[in-house]
Short mmCIF file of C-alpha atoms in Angstrom, two decimals:
data_model
loop_
_atom_site.label_atom_id
_atom_site.label_comp_id
_atom_site.label_asym_id
_atom_site.label_seq_id
_atom_site.Cartn_x
_atom_site.Cartn_y
_atom_site.Cartn_z
CA MET A 1 58.82 13.05 26.51
CA ARG A 2 58.49 12.63 30.27
CA PHE A 3 55.07 12.35 31.81
CA ASN A 4 54.38 13.68 35.26
CA GLY A 5 57.96 14.81 35.75
CA VAL A 6 59.06 17.37 38.27
CA VAL A 7 61.20 20.24 37.03
CA GLU A 8 62.94 22.56 39.48
CA ALA A 9 63.95 26.03 38.36
CA GLU A 10 65.81 28.78 40.21
CA ASP A 11 64.17 30.20 43.33
CA TYR A 12 62.77 26.72 43.99
CA LEU A 13 59.72 27.03 41.76
CA VAL A 14 58.35 23.56 41.13
CA PHE A 15 56.42 22.64 38.03
CA ALA A 16 54.46 19.51 37.21
CA VAL A 17 54.71 18.31 33.62
CA LEU A 18 51.35 17.20 32.22
CA VAL A 19 49.86 16.84 28.76
CA ALA A 20 46.64 18.59 27.74
CA CYS A 21 44.11 17.21 25.25
CA ASP A 22 45.32 19.55 22.52
CA TRP A 23 48.79 17.93 22.41
CA LEU A 24 50.49 20.69 24.40
CA ILE A 25 52.90 20.05 27.21
CA ILE A 26 51.70 21.94 30.26
CA PHE A 27 54.05 23.26 32.92
CA SER A 28 51.76 24.01 35.83
CA VAL A 29 52.80 25.16 39.26
CA ALA A 30 52.22 22.24 41.60
CA ARG A 31 50.36 22.60 44.88
CA TRP A 32 52.66 22.54 47.90
CA ARG A 33 51.45 19.13 49.03
CA GLN A 34 52.25 17.70 45.57
CA ILE A 35 55.85 18.84 45.64
CA ASN A 36 56.82 16.03 47.99
CA TYR A 37 55.75 13.13 45.80
CA LYS A 38 55.60 11.79 42.28
CA LEU A 39 53.38 9.18 40.63
CA CYS A 40 55.14 6.35 38.80
CA LYS A 41 53.66 3.54 36.72
CA VAL A 42 54.97 0.07 37.54
CA LYS A 43 56.51 -1.58 34.46
CA ARG A 44 58.04 -4.74 35.99
CA VAL A 45 57.80 -6.68 39.24
CA GLN A 46 60.21 -9.56 39.77
CA THR A 47 62.67 -11.23 42.09
CA GLY A 48 66.37 -10.50 41.81
CA PRO A 49 69.49 -12.26 43.07
CA LYS A 50 69.18 -13.93 46.49
CA GLY A 51 65.38 -13.68 46.29
CA ILE A 52 65.16 -9.89 46.71
CA PRO A 53 61.88 -8.60 45.22
CA PHE A 54 61.97 -5.34 43.27
CA LEU A 55 59.90 -3.27 40.87
CA VAL A 56 60.84 -0.98 37.99
CA THR A 57 58.85 2.16 37.23
CA HIS A 58 58.18 3.98 33.96
CA ASP A 59 60.98 6.47 34.64
CA GLY A 60 63.60 3.77 35.28
CA ARG A 61 63.61 3.74 39.08
CA THR A 62 64.23 0.41 40.77
CA ILE A 63 62.60 -0.01 44.17
CA ARG A 64 63.56 -2.95 46.37
CA TYR A 65 61.19 -4.72 48.76
CA PRO A 66 57.89 -3.26 47.48
CA ASP A 67 54.50 -4.19 48.93
CA PRO A 68 53.62 -7.68 47.60
CA VAL A 69 50.16 -6.54 46.42
CA ILE A 70 51.68 -4.13 43.85
CA ARG A 71 51.44 -5.50 40.30
CA VAL A 72 52.42 -4.37 36.79
CA ASN A 73 50.41 -1.34 35.53
CA ASP A 74 49.61 -0.18 39.08
CA THR A 75 50.74 3.30 40.09
CA VAL A 76 52.92 4.03 43.10
CA GLN A 77 53.20 7.34 44.92
CA LEU A 78 56.90 7.94 45.59
CA ASP A 79 58.40 10.34 48.09
CA ILE A 80 60.85 12.37 45.99
CA ALA A 81 63.37 12.91 48.79
CA THR A 82 63.68 9.28 49.91
CA SER A 83 62.36 7.36 46.87
CA LYS A 84 60.16 5.30 49.19
CA ILE A 85 56.65 4.16 48.27
CA MET A 86 54.03 6.21 50.15
CA ASP A 87 50.90 4.70 48.58
CA SER A 88 49.83 2.55 45.65
CA ILE A 89 46.85 2.70 43.30
CA LYS A 90 45.60 -0.54 41.74
CA PHE A 91 44.88 -0.78 38.02
CA GLU A 92 41.19 -1.66 38.26
CA SER A 93 37.80 -0.53 37.02
CA GLY A 94 36.55 2.71 38.51
CA ASN A 95 39.94 4.36 39.07
CA LEU A 96 40.85 7.69 37.49
CA CYS A 97 43.39 7.57 34.64
CA MET A 98 45.16 9.80 32.14
CA ILE A 99 46.14 8.75 28.61
CA THR A 100 49.86 9.20 27.90
CA GLY A 101 50.04 8.26 24.23
CA GLY A 102 48.13 7.66 21.04
CA ARG A 103 45.18 9.54 19.57
CA ASN A 104 43.60 10.20 22.99
CA LEU A 105 46.74 11.77 24.51
CA GLY A 106 45.94 13.93 27.53
CA ARG A 107 42.39 12.70 28.10
CA VAL A 108 41.27 11.89 31.63
CA GLY A 109 38.54 9.45 32.62
CA THR A 110 37.64 6.42 34.68
CA VAL A 111 38.53 2.88 33.68
CA VAL A 112 35.40 0.98 32.63
CA ASN A 113 36.92 -2.38 31.73
CA ARG A 114 39.97 -4.11 30.30
CA GLU A 115 39.88 -6.52 27.34
CA ARG A 116 42.66 -9.10 27.38
CA HIS A 117 43.97 -10.22 23.99
CA PRO A 118 46.71 -12.86 24.40
CA GLY A 119 49.42 -12.37 21.78
CA SER A 120 48.23 -8.85 20.98
CA PHE A 121 47.59 -5.53 22.71
CA ASP A 122 45.22 -5.38 25.68
CA ILE A 123 42.51 -2.72 25.22
CA VAL A 124 41.20 -0.50 28.03
CA HIS A 125 37.78 1.19 27.77
CA ILE A 126 37.55 4.57 29.50
CA LYS A 127 34.68 6.98 30.20
CA ASP A 128 35.38 10.70 30.70
CA SER A 129 33.45 13.15 32.89
CA GLN A 130 31.22 14.20 29.95
CA GLY A 131 30.08 10.60 29.44
CA HIS A 132 32.07 9.98 26.25
CA THR A 133 33.65 6.53 26.07
CA PHE A 134 36.82 5.69 24.19
CA ALA A 135 39.32 2.85 24.03
CA THR A 136 43.11 2.76 23.97
CA ARG A 137 45.98 0.34 24.45
CA LEU A 138 46.93 -0.68 27.97
CA ASN A 139 50.43 0.81 27.57
CA ASN A 140 48.90 4.28 27.12
CA VAL A 141 46.93 4.27 30.40
CA PHE A 142 48.39 5.87 33.54
CA ILE A 143 46.32 5.60 36.73
CA ILE A 144 46.32 8.99 38.52
CA GLY A 145 43.75 8.54 41.27
CA LYS A 146 41.35 6.38 43.22
CA VAL A 147 37.71 6.56 42.05
CA THR A 148 37.22 10.36 41.73
CA LYS A 149 40.14 11.66 43.84
CA SER A 150 43.04 12.71 41.62
CA TYR A 151 46.54 12.60 43.12
CA VAL A 152 47.74 15.32 40.69
CA SER A 153 46.36 18.66 39.53
CA LEU A 154 44.64 18.29 36.18
CA PRO A 155 45.44 20.62 33.26
CA ARG A 156 42.92 23.10 31.90
CA GLY A 157 39.82 21.43 30.54
CA LYS A 158 40.26 18.65 33.12
CA GLY A 159 41.31 16.22 30.38
CA VAL A 160 38.02 16.38 28.46
CA LYS A 161 38.40 16.38 24.67
CA LEU A 162 35.84 18.59 22.96
CA SER A 163 34.32 17.78 19.58
CA ILE A 164 34.87 20.19 16.69
CA ALA A 165 31.39 21.66 17.15
CA GLU A 166 31.91 22.10 20.91
CA GLU A 167 35.27 23.84 20.32
CA ARG A 168 33.62 26.18 17.80
CA ASP A 169 30.78 27.03 20.19
CA LYS A 170 33.26 27.69 22.99
CA ARG A 171 35.34 30.04 20.80
CA LEU A 172 32.23 31.90 19.59
CA ALA A 173 30.96 32.30 23.16
CA ALA A 174 34.35 33.66 24.29
CA LYS A 175 34.45 36.05 21.33
CA ALA A 176 30.91 37.28 22.05
CA ALA A 177 31.73 37.78 25.73
CA SER A 178 34.84 39.85 24.93
CA SER A 179 32.98 42.08 22.43
#
């Protein structure tokens, strides 16, 4: 499954591929200013033959001569037409992120802290807008914005996972309103 992909259909309609908290893939019409760029997670940063630095993103793109401050797990904003880096977002506490795998798939929150476990999986603690905290593996975290400014449109529910009781109350309220 591709995360944050751009799909073009006939008549030049552009859709952003996102994942909602209820495990559904969402095809939402992107805002016009979002059509020009794509967010990519940095998977590798290294030096190639003849000392040429490059980075590899989550979707397999190789970008030569990146900004030296870009590290693994950061997010880069790529211009789709030229494949040039427009901006970068550091993987650090306080930045907005979306979960791309595991039990918390589709949830959105801010990074609280990162636990390093040498020889095992690093754990990232995240707090959503409702104040619920959860933890997931580092590989599942995709930074989508700086502090509270998201670089992409969020799916319905804004990435907040409701408890069973909250889902029930929401359904009952909607049913009562329609009756």
